[in-house]
C-alpha positions as semicolon CSV with decimal commas, in nm:
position;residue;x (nm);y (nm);z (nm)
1;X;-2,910;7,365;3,846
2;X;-3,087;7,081;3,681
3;X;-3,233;6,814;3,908
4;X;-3,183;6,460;3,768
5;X;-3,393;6,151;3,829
6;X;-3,215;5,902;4,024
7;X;-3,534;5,703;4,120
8;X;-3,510;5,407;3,819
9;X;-3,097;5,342;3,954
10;X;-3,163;5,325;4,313
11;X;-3,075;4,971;4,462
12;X;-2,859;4,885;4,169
13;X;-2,585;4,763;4,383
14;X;-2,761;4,594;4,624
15;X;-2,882;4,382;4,325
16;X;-2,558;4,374;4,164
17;X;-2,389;4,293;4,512
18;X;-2,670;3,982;4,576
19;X;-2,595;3,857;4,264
20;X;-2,219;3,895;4,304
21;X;-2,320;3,677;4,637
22;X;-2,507;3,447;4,496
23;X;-2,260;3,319;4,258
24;X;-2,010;3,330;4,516
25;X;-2,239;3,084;4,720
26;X;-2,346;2,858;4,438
27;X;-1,935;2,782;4,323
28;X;-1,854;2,737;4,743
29;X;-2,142;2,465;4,750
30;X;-2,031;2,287;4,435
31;X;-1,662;2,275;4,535
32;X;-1,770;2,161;4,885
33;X;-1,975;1,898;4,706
34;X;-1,658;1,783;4,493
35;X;-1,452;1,799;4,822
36;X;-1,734;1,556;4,979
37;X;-1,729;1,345;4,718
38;X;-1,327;1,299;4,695
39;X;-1,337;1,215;5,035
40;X;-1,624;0,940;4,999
41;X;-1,399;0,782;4,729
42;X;-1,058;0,792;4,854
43;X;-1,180;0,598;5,176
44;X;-1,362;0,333;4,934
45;X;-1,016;0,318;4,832
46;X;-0,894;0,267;5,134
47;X;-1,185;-0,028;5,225
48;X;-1,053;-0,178;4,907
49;X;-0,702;-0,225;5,003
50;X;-0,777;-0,345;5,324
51;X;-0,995;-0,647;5,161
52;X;-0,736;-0,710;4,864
53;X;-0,492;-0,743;5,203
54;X;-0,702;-0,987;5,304
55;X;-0,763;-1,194;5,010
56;X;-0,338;-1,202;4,999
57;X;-0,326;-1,283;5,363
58;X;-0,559;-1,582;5,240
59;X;-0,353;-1,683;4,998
60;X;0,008;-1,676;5,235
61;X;-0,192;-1,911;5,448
62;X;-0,298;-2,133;5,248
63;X;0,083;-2,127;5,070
64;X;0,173;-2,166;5,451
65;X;-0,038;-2,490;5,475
66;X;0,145;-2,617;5,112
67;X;0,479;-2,556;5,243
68;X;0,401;-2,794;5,527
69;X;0,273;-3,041;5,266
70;X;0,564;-3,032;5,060
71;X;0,805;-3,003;5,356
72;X;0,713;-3,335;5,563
73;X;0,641;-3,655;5,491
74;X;0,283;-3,801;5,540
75;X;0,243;-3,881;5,932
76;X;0,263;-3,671;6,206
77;X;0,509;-3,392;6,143
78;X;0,337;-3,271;5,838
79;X;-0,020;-3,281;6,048
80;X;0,118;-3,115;6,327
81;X;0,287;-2,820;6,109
82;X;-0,094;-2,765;5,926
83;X;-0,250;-2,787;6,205
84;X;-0,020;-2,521;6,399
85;X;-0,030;-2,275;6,075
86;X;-0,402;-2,291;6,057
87;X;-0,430;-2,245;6,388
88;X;-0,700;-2,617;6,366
89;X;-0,846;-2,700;6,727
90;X;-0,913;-3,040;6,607
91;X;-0,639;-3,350;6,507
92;X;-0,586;-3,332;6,145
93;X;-0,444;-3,548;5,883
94;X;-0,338;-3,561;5,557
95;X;-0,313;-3,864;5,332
96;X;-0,035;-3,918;5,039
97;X;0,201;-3,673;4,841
98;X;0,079;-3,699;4,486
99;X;-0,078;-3,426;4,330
100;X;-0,481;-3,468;4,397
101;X;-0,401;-3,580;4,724
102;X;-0,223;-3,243;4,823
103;X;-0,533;-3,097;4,703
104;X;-0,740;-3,249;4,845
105;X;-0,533;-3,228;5,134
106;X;-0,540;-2,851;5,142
107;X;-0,893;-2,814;5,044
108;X;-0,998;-2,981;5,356
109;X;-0,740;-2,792;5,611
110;X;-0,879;-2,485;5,472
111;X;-1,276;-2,561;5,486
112;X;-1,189;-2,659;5,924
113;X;-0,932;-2,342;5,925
114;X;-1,248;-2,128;5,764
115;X;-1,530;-2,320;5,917
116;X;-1,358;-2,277;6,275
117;X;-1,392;-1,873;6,210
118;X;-0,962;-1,835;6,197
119;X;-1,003;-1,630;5,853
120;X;-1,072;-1,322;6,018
121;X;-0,804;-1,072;6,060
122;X;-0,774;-0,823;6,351
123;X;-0,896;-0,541;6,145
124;X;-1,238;-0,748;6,125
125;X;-1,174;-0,792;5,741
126;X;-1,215;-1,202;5,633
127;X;-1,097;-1,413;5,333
128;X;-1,235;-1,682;5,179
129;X;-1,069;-1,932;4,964
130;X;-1,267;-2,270;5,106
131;X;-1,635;-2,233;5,281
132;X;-1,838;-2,516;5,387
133;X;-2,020;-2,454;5,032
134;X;-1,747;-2,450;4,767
135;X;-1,348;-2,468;4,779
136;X;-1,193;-2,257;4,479
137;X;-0,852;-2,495;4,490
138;X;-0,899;-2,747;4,176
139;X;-0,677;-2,918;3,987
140;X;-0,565;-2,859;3,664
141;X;-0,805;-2,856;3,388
142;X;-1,146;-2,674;3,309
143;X;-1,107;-2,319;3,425
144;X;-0,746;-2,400;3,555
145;X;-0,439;-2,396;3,285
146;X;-0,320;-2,728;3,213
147;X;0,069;-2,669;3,332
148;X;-0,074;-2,561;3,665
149;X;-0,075;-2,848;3,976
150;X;-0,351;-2,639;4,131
151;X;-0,565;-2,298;4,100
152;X;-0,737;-2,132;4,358
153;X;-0,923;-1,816;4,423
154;X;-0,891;-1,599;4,772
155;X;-1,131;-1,338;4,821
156;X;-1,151;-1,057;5,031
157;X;-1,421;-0,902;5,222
158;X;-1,415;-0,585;5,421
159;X;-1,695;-0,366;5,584
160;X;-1,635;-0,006;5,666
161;X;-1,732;0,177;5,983
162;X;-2,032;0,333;5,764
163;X;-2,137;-0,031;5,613
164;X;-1,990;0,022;5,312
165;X;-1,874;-0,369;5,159
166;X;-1,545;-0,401;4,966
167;X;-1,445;-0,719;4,781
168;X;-1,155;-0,809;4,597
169;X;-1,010;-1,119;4,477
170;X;-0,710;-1,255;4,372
171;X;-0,663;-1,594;4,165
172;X;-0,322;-1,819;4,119
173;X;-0,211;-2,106;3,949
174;X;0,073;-2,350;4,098
């Protein structure tokens, strides 16, 4: 009986087993990295529809506001139905029922409704459409096309739980 020499094959599948292991390990730590990542993204998703929510909810009130405007005649019925729908502490009025004076009308109930802090929804998300800076409701011309009566831009602004920032806007013309 010949003796053979198994001495250069011993540990062969340890090796090949650690290896097997290895690559094993290295395509469960990529997938779990793609999983991570998925889940990073779809809830920036879901911060992004919350803030283009509230740039629409900016927009319904300030449609809110014009419905008032168009709905009443100048004088206290048309004050009193702004001021309810904005929610304004303080007695407001609006002037005239041409064009530039409903805008200017509206830019100034929304710059109080804004400046008072009522543009924050429940869900702690805000929109802007008129800060104590700028007001994004001009008239017609410039950036705004000429058959419109007014354009305006409402944007939204929501901060996750983890401080990440979405913003989305939405602009109209009238």
């Amino acid at each position: 009986m010949k003796l053979f020499n198994y001495l250069p094959r011993r540990g062969s599948a340890i090796y090949i087993a650690l290896i097997a292991m290895g690559i094993i390990f290295a395509i469960g730590i990529g997938l779990g990295t793609l999983f991570l990542g998925g889940f990073n993204i779809a809830q920036s998703a879901g911060e992004s529809v919350i803030a283009f929510y509230a740039a629409d909810a900016g927009f319904e009130t300030l449609f809110a506001a014009e419905k008032c405007f168009n709905q009443y005649a100048e004088g206290g019925n048309r004050d009193s139905c702004i001021k309810d729908v904005l929610r304004l502490d303080s007695s407001f009025h609006c002037n005239g029922s041409d064009t530039a004076e409903k805008i200017a009308c509206l830019q100034g109930a929304m710059q109080e409704h804004e400046s008072a802090g009522k543009n924050q929804l429940a869900n702690g998300a805000i929109y802007t459409i008129c800060n104590t800076l700028s007001c994004s409701i001009v008239g017609a011309g410039g950036d705004c096309s000429a058959g419109a009566s007014y354009c305006a831009t409402s944007k939204g602004i929501y901060t996750g739980a983890h401080g990440n920032t979405s913003q989305r806007a939405i602009r109209i013309s009238r």
